[in-house]
């Protein structure tokens, strides 16, 4: 019954598309040196959320993730990898 109420009375509150997330692991770089790049990404892709998770076990490893809807995630992810390439930062895409 609750499912019917949500589907019929509150459909407009649901996302049209589910959020997607893409992540990469960045190596041998201080998180602080990536802040300008992270700010540029957020300015270029206002609908995207960015996560930065420094490793607690291996210094210099940072997991970067972009999250949002549809093709915006792919564009932001591609932009991020191109920017890291231009900066000479070593990274590995994650599943």
Coordinates of C-alpha atoms in Angstrom, one line a residue:
X1 CA 0.0 0.0 0.0
X2 CA 2.8 2.4 0.9
X3 CA 4.4 1.7 -2.5
X4 CA 1.1 2.6 -4.3
X5 CA 0.9 5.9 -2.3
X6 CA 4.5 6.8 -3.2
X7 CA 4.0 5.9 -6.9
X8 CA 0.7 7.7 -7.4
X9 CA 0.8 10.6 -5.0
X10 CA 4.5 11.5 -4.8
X11 CA 5.8 10.6 -8.3
X12 CA 7.1 14.1 -9.0
X13 CA 9.5 13.9 -6.0
X14 CA 11.4 11.0 -7.6
X15 CA 14.4 11.5 -9.8
X16 CA 13.8 11.0 -13.5
X17 CA 17.1 9.1 -13.8
X18 CA 18.9 7.3 -11.0
X19 CA 22.2 8.9 -10.0
X20 CA 25.4 7.4 -11.4
X21 CA 28.9 7.4 -9.9
X22 CA 32.3 7.0 -11.4
X23 CA 35.5 6.9 -9.4
X24 CA 39.3 6.8 -9.9
X25 CA 42.2 6.2 -7.6
X26 CA 44.9 8.9 -7.7
X27 CA 48.4 8.1 -6.7
X28 CA 51.4 10.0 -5.3
X29 CA 49.8 13.4 -5.0
X30 CA 48.7 15.6 -2.1
X31 CA 44.9 16.2 -1.9
X32 CA 45.6 19.9 -1.4
X33 CA 47.3 20.2 -4.8
X34 CA 44.1 18.9 -6.4
X35 CA 41.8 21.5 -4.8
X36 CA 42.0 23.9 -7.8
X37 CA 41.1 21.1 -10.2
X38 CA 38.2 20.0 -7.9
X39 CA 36.9 23.6 -7.8
X40 CA 37.1 23.9 -11.6
X41 CA 35.2 20.6 -12.1
X42 CA 32.4 21.8 -9.8
X43 CA 32.2 25.1 -11.6
X44 CA 32.1 23.5 -15.0
X45 CA 29.5 20.8 -14.0
X46 CA 27.1 22.4 -11.5
X47 CA 24.9 19.4 -11.2
X48 CA 27.8 17.1 -10.2
X49 CA 28.8 16.1 -6.7
X50 CA 32.5 15.4 -6.1
X51 CA 33.9 13.1 -3.4
X52 CA 37.5 13.0 -2.3
X53 CA 38.6 10.3 0.1
X54 CA 42.3 10.2 1.1
X55 CA 43.6 6.7 1.9
X56 CA 44.3 6.0 5.6
X57 CA 46.7 3.2 4.8
X58 CA 48.8 4.4 1.9
X59 CA 49.8 8.1 1.9
X60 CA 49.5 9.7 -1.5
X61 CA 46.4 7.7 -2.6
X62 CA 43.1 9.5 -3.0
X63 CA 39.9 8.1 -4.3
X64 CA 38.0 10.7 -6.4
X65 CA 34.4 10.2 -7.4
X66 CA 31.9 12.2 -9.4
X67 CA 28.2 11.6 -8.9
X68 CA 25.1 12.9 -10.6
X69 CA 22.5 12.2 -13.3
X70 CA 23.1 10.7 -16.7
X71 CA 25.6 12.0 -19.3
X72 CA 26.8 14.8 -16.9
X73 CA 28.6 12.1 -14.9
X74 CA 30.4 10.8 -18.0
X75 CA 31.4 14.3 -19.2
X76 CA 32.7 15.3 -15.7
X77 CA 34.6 12.0 -15.4
X78 CA 36.2 12.4 -18.8
X79 CA 37.0 16.0 -17.9
X80 CA 38.6 15.0 -14.7
X81 CA 40.8 12.3 -16.3
X82 CA 41.9 14.7 -19.0
X83 CA 42.8 17.3 -16.4
X84 CA 44.8 14.8 -14.4
X85 CA 46.6 13.7 -17.6
X86 CA 47.5 17.4 -18.3
X87 CA 48.8 17.7 -14.7
X88 CA 50.9 14.5 -15.1
X89 CA 49.1 12.9 -12.2
X90 CA 49.0 9.1 -12.2
X91 CA 45.6 7.5 -11.6
X92 CA 43.6 4.3 -12.2
X93 CA 39.9 4.1 -13.0
X94 CA 37.9 2.0 -10.6
X95 CA 34.9 -0.1 -11.4

